[in-house]
mmCIF file of C-alpha atoms (C1' of nucleotides) in Angstrom:
data_model
loop_
_atom_site.group_PDB
_atom_site.id
_atom_site.type_symbol
_atom_site.label_atom_id
_atom_site.label_comp_id
_atom_site.label_asym_id
_atom_site.label_seq_id
_atom_site.Cartn_x
_atom_site.Cartn_y
_atom_site.Cartn_z
ATOM 1 C CA MET A 97 -6.027 -4.264 -7.124
ATOM 2 C CA ASN A 98 -6.789 -2.942 -10.944
ATOM 3 C CA LEU A 99 -7.772 0.917 -11.551
ATOM 4 C CA ASN A 100 -8.873 -0.113 -15.247
ATOM 5 C CA SER A 101 -11.307 -2.725 -13.953
ATOM 6 C CA PRO A 102 -14.712 -1.129 -15.527
ATOM 7 C CA ALA A 103 -17.173 -1.057 -12.499
ATOM 8 C CA ASP A 104 -15.212 0.197 -9.633
ATOM 9 C CA HIS A 105 -15.840 3.680 -8.883
ATOM 10 C CA GLY A 106 -18.428 6.334 -8.560
ATOM 11 C CA LYS A 107 -21.128 3.817 -7.893
ATOM 12 C CA GLU A 108 -21.775 3.599 -4.255
ATOM 13 C CA GLY A 109 -20.387 3.340 -1.129
ATOM 14 C CA SER A 110 -16.637 2.922 -2.350
ATOM 15 C CA GLY A 111 -16.849 6.102 -4.813
ATOM 16 C CA GLY A 112 -17.749 9.429 -4.332
ATOM 17 C CA ALA A 113 -16.254 11.790 -1.671
ATOM 18 C CA SER A 114 -13.267 9.311 -0.639
ATOM 19 C CA CYS A 115 -12.109 9.018 -4.201
ATOM 20 C CA PRO A 116 -9.056 11.630 -3.943
ATOM 21 C CA MET A 117 -8.240 8.963 -1.641
ATOM 22 C CA ASP A 118 -7.029 6.824 -4.501
ATOM 23 C CA PHE A 119 -4.522 9.126 -5.261
ATOM 24 C CA ILE A 120 -3.018 9.545 -1.778
ATOM 25 C CA LEU A 121 -3.191 6.156 -1.086
ATOM 26 C CA ARG A 122 -1.406 4.864 -4.298
ATOM 27 C CA MET A 123 1.271 7.931 -3.058
ATOM 28 C CA LEU A 124 1.862 6.025 0.287
ATOM 29 C CA MET A 125 1.680 2.350 -1.274
ATOM 30 C CA GLY A 126 4.862 0.688 0.015
ATOM 31 C CA PRO A 127 6.219 1.901 3.246
ATOM 32 C CA TRP A 128 8.891 3.279 1.123
ATOM 33 C CA THR A 129 6.985 6.476 0.601
ATOM 34 C CA THR A 130 6.932 7.303 4.178
ATOM 35 C CA TYR A 131 10.522 6.555 5.222
ATOM 36 C CA ILE A 132 11.488 8.774 2.528
ATOM 37 C CA VAL A 133 9.101 11.690 3.159
ATOM 38 C CA TYR A 134 10.335 11.348 6.824
ATOM 39 C CA ASN A 135 13.859 11.568 5.902
ATOM 40 C CA LEU A 136 14.082 14.371 3.904
ATOM 41 C CA ARG A 137 11.798 16.176 6.817
ATOM 42 C CA THR A 138 13.981 14.845 9.305
ATOM 43 C CA PHE A 139 17.554 15.408 7.490
ATOM 44 C CA GLY A 140 16.792 17.855 5.446
ATOM 45 C CA PRO A 141 17.321 18.539 1.683
ATOM 46 C CA GLN A 142 19.746 15.763 0.344
ATOM 47 C CA ARG A 143 21.496 13.701 -2.692
ATOM 48 C CA PHE A 144 20.203 10.504 -3.933
ATOM 49 C CA GLY A 145 22.870 8.586 -2.539
ATOM 50 C CA GLU A 146 22.215 9.585 1.107
ATOM 51 C CA LEU A 147 18.685 9.204 0.763
ATOM 52 C CA LYS A 148 19.872 5.542 -0.482
ATOM 53 C CA ARG A 149 21.842 5.170 2.421
ATOM 54 C CA ARG A 150 19.451 5.912 4.975
ATOM 55 C CA VAL A 151 16.185 3.907 3.456
ATOM 56 C CA ALA A 152 18.114 1.273 4.257
ATOM 57 C CA GLY A 153 16.968 -1.781 2.084
ATOM 58 C CA ILE A 154 15.584 0.283 -0.752
ATOM 59 C CA SER A 155 16.866 -0.419 -4.527
ATOM 60 C CA ALA A 156 17.881 2.369 -6.727
ATOM 61 C CA LYS A 157 15.064 1.390 -8.783
ATOM 62 C CA MET A 158 12.697 1.814 -6.671
ATOM 63 C CA LEU A 159 13.873 5.061 -4.831
ATOM 64 C CA THR A 160 13.956 6.517 -8.003
ATOM 65 C CA GLU A 161 10.605 5.654 -9.108
ATOM 66 C CA ARG A 162 9.044 6.703 -6.057
ATOM 67 C CA LEU A 163 10.792 10.030 -6.021
ATOM 68 C CA ARG A 164 9.704 10.416 -9.826
ATOM 69 C CA THR A 165 6.252 9.874 -8.083
ATOM 70 C CA LEU A 166 6.149 12.066 -5.332
ATOM 71 C CA GLU A 167 7.850 14.962 -7.848
ATOM 72 C CA GLY A 168 5.052 14.367 -10.115
ATOM 73 C CA ALA A 169 2.437 15.020 -7.676
ATOM 74 C CA GLY A 170 4.437 17.967 -6.072
ATOM 75 C CA LEU A 171 5.891 16.803 -2.870
ATOM 76 C CA VAL A 172 9.093 16.733 -3.693
ATOM 77 C CA ARG A 173 11.527 19.098 -5.158
ATOM 78 C CA ARG A 174 14.716 17.480 -7.585
ATOM 79 C CA ASP A 175 17.195 19.806 -8.275
ATOM 80 C CA TYR A 176 19.923 18.840 -10.968
ATOM 81 C CA GLU A 177 23.166 19.796 -11.114
ATOM 82 C CA ALA A 178 25.017 18.761 -14.066
ATOM 83 C CA THR A 179 28.522 18.707 -13.114
ATOM 84 C CA ILE A 180 30.770 15.810 -13.327
ATOM 85 C CA PRO A 181 29.515 13.752 -11.183
ATOM 86 C CA PRO A 182 25.898 15.014 -11.398
ATOM 87 C CA LYS A 183 24.769 16.421 -7.960
ATOM 88 C CA VAL A 184 20.930 16.390 -7.729
ATOM 89 C CA THR A 185 19.269 17.180 -4.300
ATOM 90 C CA TYR A 186 15.952 16.407 -3.249
ATOM 91 C CA SER A 187 14.040 18.426 -1.106
ATOM 92 C CA LEU A 188 10.251 18.146 0.264
ATOM 93 C CA THR A 189 7.965 20.900 -1.129
ATOM 94 C CA ALA A 190 5.510 22.860 0.818
ATOM 95 C CA ARG A 191 2.644 19.681 0.070
ATOM 96 C CA GLY A 192 5.444 17.500 1.490
ATOM 97 C CA HIS A 193 5.593 19.016 4.732
ATOM 98 C CA GLU A 194 1.948 18.737 4.823
ATOM 99 C CA LEU A 195 1.890 15.031 4.046
ATOM 100 C CA ASP A 196 4.572 14.725 6.390
ATOM 101 C CA GLU A 197 2.114 16.382 8.988
ATOM 102 C CA VAL A 198 -0.722 13.861 8.701
ATOM 103 C CA LEU A 199 1.356 11.100 8.639
ATOM 104 C CA GLY A 200 3.014 12.439 11.872
ATOM 105 C CA LYS A 201 -0.952 12.067 13.271
ATOM 106 C CA LEU A 202 -0.920 8.220 11.859
ATOM 107 C CA ALA A 203 2.226 7.643 13.667
ATOM 108 C CA GLU A 204 0.935 9.093 16.756
ATOM 109 C CA VAL A 205 -2.197 6.721 16.830
ATOM 110 C CA ALA A 206 -0.852 4.005 15.575
ATOM 111 C CA THR A 207 1.742 4.469 18.790
ATOM 112 C CA ARG A 208 -0.939 5.091 21.091
ATOM 113 C CA TRP A 209 -2.172 1.920 20.109
ATOM 114 C CA GLN A 210 1.297 -0.129 20.534
ATOM 115 C CA ALA A 211 1.325 1.303 23.785
ATOM 116 C CA GLU A 212 -2.302 0.309 24.724
ATOM 117 C CA ASP A 213 -2.074 -3.089 23.552
ATOM 118 C CA ALA A 214 1.590 -3.834 25.314
ATOM 119 C CA ALA A 215 -0.261 -2.318 28.372
ATOM 120 C CA ALA A 216 -3.230 -4.751 27.930
ATOM 121 C CA ARG A 217 -0.895 -7.743 27.160
ATOM 122 C CA ALA A 218 1.557 -7.422 30.225
ATOM 123 C CA LEU A 219 -2.036 -6.926 32.570
ATOM 124 C CA LYS A 220 -2.704 -10.118 31.294
ATOM 125 C CA ALA A 221 0.450 -11.823 31.964
ATOM 126 C CA ALA A 222 0.773 -10.507 34.956
ATOM 127 C CA GLU A 223 -2.645 -12.361 36.500
ATOM 128 C CA MET B 50 9.234 -4.745 0.314
ATOM 129 C CA ASN B 51 9.977 -7.620 3.118
ATOM 130 C CA LEU B 52 10.000 -7.303 6.756
ATOM 131 C CA ASN B 53 12.348 -10.100 7.392
ATOM 132 C CA SER B 54 15.060 -8.154 5.735
ATOM 133 C CA PRO B 55 18.032 -8.285 7.984
ATOM 134 C CA ALA B 56 19.210 -4.861 8.237
ATOM 135 C CA ASP B 57 16.086 -2.753 8.046
ATOM 136 C CA HIS B 58 14.381 -1.100 10.931
ATOM 137 C CA GLY B 59 16.072 0.643 13.836
ATOM 138 C CA LYS B 60 19.526 1.655 12.149
ATOM 139 C CA GLU B 61 19.050 5.742 11.299
ATOM 140 C CA GLY B 62 16.672 7.907 9.432
ATOM 141 C CA SER B 63 13.969 4.948 8.480
ATOM 142 C CA GLY B 64 13.716 3.206 11.921
ATOM 143 C CA GLY B 65 13.414 5.038 15.199
ATOM 144 C CA ALA B 66 10.439 7.214 15.717
ATOM 145 C CA SER B 67 8.385 5.999 12.542
ATOM 146 C CA CYS B 68 8.353 3.017 13.021
ATOM 147 C CA PRO B 69 4.825 2.119 14.308
ATOM 148 C CA MET B 70 3.980 3.559 10.704
ATOM 149 C CA ASP B 71 4.827 -0.004 9.638
ATOM 150 C CA PHE B 72 2.157 -1.359 11.303
ATOM 151 C CA ILE B 73 -0.502 1.339 10.146
ATOM 152 C CA LEU B 74 0.776 1.261 6.784
ATOM 153 C CA ARG B 75 0.223 -2.679 6.151
ATOM 154 C CA MET B 76 -3.289 -1.981 7.665
ATOM 155 C CA LEU B 77 -3.867 0.466 4.844
ATOM 156 C CA MET B 78 -2.151 -1.238 2.353
ATOM 157 C CA GLY B 79 -4.597 -1.743 -1.064
ATOM 158 C CA PRO B 80 -7.249 0.704 -1.379
ATOM 159 C CA TRP B 81 -9.700 -1.595 -0.047
ATOM 160 C CA THR B 82 -9.348 -1.053 3.496
ATOM 161 C CA THR B 83 -9.672 2.324 3.233
ATOM 162 C CA TYR B 84 -13.252 1.486 1.171
ATOM 163 C CA ILE B 85 -13.891 -0.790 4.212
ATOM 164 C CA VAL B 86 -13.520 1.637 7.091
ATOM 165 C CA TYR B 87 -15.246 4.200 4.798
ATOM 166 C CA ASN B 88 -18.364 2.594 4.155
ATOM 167 C CA LEU B 89 -18.551 1.094 7.703
ATOM 168 C CA ARG B 90 -18.564 4.420 8.777
ATOM 169 C CA THR B 91 -20.964 5.658 6.697
ATOM 170 C CA PHE B 92 -23.406 3.174 6.485
ATOM 171 C CA GLY B 93 -23.165 1.918 9.636
ATOM 172 C CA PRO B 94 -22.744 -1.880 10.932
ATOM 173 C CA GLN B 95 -23.424 -4.091 8.454
ATOM 174 C CA ARG B 96 -23.278 -8.117 6.557
ATOM 175 C CA PHE B 97 -20.606 -9.429 4.763
ATOM 176 C CA GLY B 98 -22.425 -9.232 1.868
ATOM 177 C CA GLU B 99 -23.733 -5.740 2.098
ATOM 178 C CA LEU B 100 -20.073 -4.693 2.390
ATOM 179 C CA LYS B 101 -18.958 -6.975 -0.325
ATOM 180 C CA ARG B 102 -21.466 -5.117 -2.703
ATOM 181 C CA ARG B 103 -20.559 -2.009 -1.474
ATOM 182 C CA VAL B 104 -17.204 -2.190 -1.910
ATOM 183 C CA ALA B 105 -17.469 -2.977 -5.761
ATOM 184 C CA GLY B 106 -14.736 -5.007 -7.040
ATOM 185 C CA ILE B 107 -13.632 -6.661 -4.094
ATOM 186 C CA SER B 108 -13.372 -10.843 -4.087
ATOM 187 C CA ALA B 109 -14.959 -12.406 -1.263
ATOM 188 C CA LYS B 110 -11.050 -13.668 -0.374
ATOM 189 C CA MET B 111 -10.082 -10.510 -0.347
ATOM 190 C CA LEU B 112 -12.632 -8.754 2.020
ATOM 191 C CA THR B 113 -12.472 -11.817 4.520
ATOM 192 C CA GLU B 114 -9.052 -11.201 4.428
ATOM 193 C CA ARG B 115 -8.946 -7.725 5.093
ATOM 194 C CA LEU B 116 -11.319 -7.994 7.660
ATOM 195 C CA ARG B 117 -9.674 -10.440 9.934
ATOM 196 C CA THR B 118 -6.628 -7.920 9.697
ATOM 197 C CA LEU B 119 -8.909 -4.795 10.938
ATOM 198 C CA GLU B 120 -10.433 -7.383 13.427
ATOM 199 C CA GLY B 121 -7.083 -8.262 14.806
ATOM 200 C CA ALA B 122 -5.916 -5.114 14.936
ATOM 201 C CA GLY B 123 -9.066 -3.872 17.012
ATOM 202 C CA LEU B 124 -10.657 -1.785 14.235
ATOM 203 C CA VAL B 125 -13.277 -3.880 13.557
ATOM 204 C CA ARG B 126 -16.044 -6.063 15.243
ATOM 205 C CA ARG B 127 -17.077 -9.138 14.090
ATOM 206 C CA ASP B 128 -20.513 -10.544 15.787
ATOM 207 C CA TYR B 129 -21.380 -13.858 14.593
ATOM 208 C CA GLU B 130 -24.990 -15.334 14.596
ATOM 209 C CA ALA B 131 -25.212 -19.194 13.743
ATOM 210 C CA THR B 132 -28.350 -19.200 12.397
ATOM 211 C CA ILE B 133 -28.940 -20.681 9.201
ATOM 212 C CA PRO B 134 -28.565 -19.028 7.446
ATOM 213 C CA PRO B 135 -25.567 -17.800 9.580
ATOM 214 C CA LYS B 136 -25.385 -13.923 10.138
ATOM 215 C CA VAL B 137 -22.356 -12.188 10.600
ATOM 216 C CA THR B 138 -22.172 -8.038 11.339
ATOM 217 C CA TYR B 139 -19.507 -6.121 11.237
ATOM 218 C CA SER B 140 -18.738 -2.480 12.599
ATOM 219 C CA LEU B 141 -16.212 0.105 13.278
ATOM 220 C CA THR B 142 -14.463 0.319 16.999
ATOM 221 C CA ALA B 143 -13.699 3.236 18.487
ATOM 222 C CA ARG B 144 -10.118 2.404 16.935
ATOM 223 C CA GLY B 145 -12.089 1.929 13.627
ATOM 224 C CA HIS B 146 -13.227 5.464 13.781
ATOM 225 C CA GLU B 147 -10.189 6.970 14.996
ATOM 226 C CA LEU B 148 -8.567 6.010 12.008
ATOM 227 C CA ASP B 149 -11.444 6.826 9.627
ATOM 228 C CA GLU B 150 -11.060 10.712 11.592
ATOM 229 C CA VAL B 151 -7.474 10.789 10.192
ATOM 230 C CA LEU B 152 -8.066 8.997 6.826
ATOM 231 C CA GLY B 153 -10.528 11.695 6.603
ATOM 232 C CA LYS B 154 -7.778 14.670 7.054
ATOM 233 C CA LEU B 155 -5.622 12.693 4.404
ATOM 234 C CA ALA B 156 -9.035 12.839 2.300
ATOM 235 C CA GLU B 157 -9.042 16.463 3.025
ATOM 236 C CA VAL B 158 -5.629 17.441 1.734
ATOM 237 C CA ALA B 159 -5.351 15.228 -1.290
ATOM 238 C CA THR B 160 -8.812 16.809 -2.347
ATOM 239 C CA ARG B 161 -7.619 20.400 -1.781
ATOM 240 C CA TRP B 162 -4.199 19.216 -3.914
ATOM 241 C CA GLN B 163 -6.418 17.806 -6.546
ATOM 242 C CA ALA B 164 -8.709 21.039 -6.939
ATOM 243 C CA GLU B 165 -5.611 23.237 -6.582
ATOM 244 C CA ASP B 166 -3.935 21.010 -9.636
ATOM 245 C CA ALA B 167 -7.320 21.829 -11.401
ATOM 246 C CA ALA B 168 -6.969 25.430 -11.167
ATOM 247 C CA ALA B 169 -3.698 25.616 -12.097
ATOM 248 C CA ARG B 170 -4.212 23.503 -15.241
ATOM 249 C CA ALA B 171 -7.209 25.285 -16.419
ATOM 250 C CA LEU B 172 -5.363 28.725 -16.044
ATOM 251 C CA LYS B 173 -2.771 27.211 -18.405
ATOM 252 C CA ALA B 174 -5.335 26.062 -20.786
ATOM 253 C CA ALA B 175 -6.847 29.445 -20.731
ATOM 254 C CA GLU B 176 -3.752 31.772 -21.561
ATOM 255 C "C1'" DC C 50 27.018 9.855 -8.882
ATOM 256 C "C1'" DA C 51 22.734 9.113 -10.589
ATOM 257 C "C1'" DG C 52 19.936 6.418 -12.660
ATOM 258 C "C1'" DG C 53 18.076 3.470 -17.242
ATOM 259 C "C1'" DA C 54 17.675 -1.257 -19.137
ATOM 260 C "C1'" DT C 55 16.966 -5.950 -18.375
ATOM 261 C "C1'" DC C 56 15.911 -10.273 -16.320
ATOM 262 C "C1'" DC C 57 13.491 -13.044 -13.094
ATOM 263 C "C1'" DC C 58 11.532 -14.878 -9.365
ATOM 264 C "C1'" DA C 59 8.006 -14.650 -5.048
ATOM 265 C "C1'" DG C 60 4.178 -13.043 -3.549
ATOM 266 C "C1'" DT C 61 -0.585 -10.546 -3.996
ATOM 267 C "C1'" DG C 62 -4.793 -11.014 -5.468
ATOM 268 C "C1'" DG C 63 -8.613 -12.990 -8.801
ATOM 269 C "C1'" DA C 64 -11.519 -16.644 -10.671
ATOM 270 C "C1'" DT C 65 -13.882 -20.765 -9.349
ATOM 271 C "C1'" DA C 66 -15.734 -24.277 -6.903
ATOM 272 C "C1'" DC C 67 -16.784 -26.474 -2.455
ATOM 273 C "C1'" DT C 68 -18.776 -26.362 2.769
ATOM 274 C "C1'" DG C 69 -21.062 -25.630 7.209
ATOM 275 C "C1'" DC D 49 -25.056 -16.434 3.652
ATOM 276 C "C1'" DA D 50 -20.165 -16.532 4.724
ATOM 277 C "C1'" DG D 51 -16.764 -17.757 4.244
ATOM 278 C "C1'" DT D 52 -12.749 -21.768 2.697
ATOM 279 C "C1'" DA D 53 -9.524 -24.018 -0.461
ATOM 280 C "C1'" DT D 54 -7.285 -24.621 -4.816
ATOM 281 C "C1'" DC D 55 -5.426 -22.887 -8.795
ATOM 282 C "C1'" DC D 56 -2.895 -19.489 -11.540
ATOM 283 C "C1'" DA D 57 -1.998 -15.340 -13.981
ATOM 284 C "C1'" DC D 58 0.102 -10.996 -13.260
ATOM 285 C "C1'" DT D 59 3.652 -7.894 -11.654
ATOM 286 C "C1'" DG D 60 5.730 -5.204 -8.173
ATOM 287 C "C1'" DG D 61 10.171 -4.969 -7.374
ATOM 288 C "C1'" DG D 62 15.205 -6.949 -6.144
ATOM 289 C "C1'" DA D 63 19.583 -8.137 -8.292
ATOM 290 C "C1'" DT D 64 22.613 -7.105 -11.963
ATOM 291 C "C1'" DC D 65 24.905 -4.884 -15.341
ATOM 292 C "C1'" DC D 66 25.143 -0.592 -18.159
ATOM 293 C "C1'" DT D 67 25.700 5.032 -19.269
ATOM 294 C "C1'" DG D 68 26.194 10.191 -19.061
#
DNA sequence: CAGGATCCCAGTGGATACTG
DNA sequence: CAGTATCCACTGGGATCCTG
């Protein structure tokens, strides 16, 4: 969109109470973030390569970038071990788990809607 | 990202239980959707023009597109009155309110984090 | 192994003009 | 008023190559 646009926030409806959303939505942008959080929770702390393999299709560039953002927001922890070859482990912080929980709720309603729609279609097809 | 990419979902971590997320995240993509839902809930059913004025900065094109998507997903209802000039009213459906609720939770944690961070910074600046 | 640097294309979305 | 249609600039992100 464009965050630098002059008259954007804090005016009327858009701004006000919902503005922290900007932050969190930028967090979630691209399905990648969700997948990363999901995998970190499901498979526990893991290394860059593992994560990359699990989040099928993501490029190293993207993974790095998203992890940095997540780290900056305090959702993910990065542990660097300067061995050769280096070993970097990522894990969810308390905040990360909190986000995961809310995402779980989203997934829940999404799943239910999907099921409802499927049922509705089946009904319509059968008549 | 690219949903058509061959080996993407249903493989390992990424796919499986979290896949309905794809749907809902595509829904939320761009802060616009959130703002639209937020405004429809806060200010009630309203016309295209009103909504456009409230969601400051959005283009007609975007607003139309997002509303169509929301409508397709059953989150928003569109009532068309073929008067001259035409009058179109948009409102949240039950699902729309459900989404709004979950978004509220997101906003809640985002707000708290923001406050925590601010407090931490203040503490650090004061020492 | 983890990731920085570069190049480059495709899709996203804004601006503008037009219509039922 | 509520869009649709067209054009175009910008950038997100993949591919590739390189390094500590």
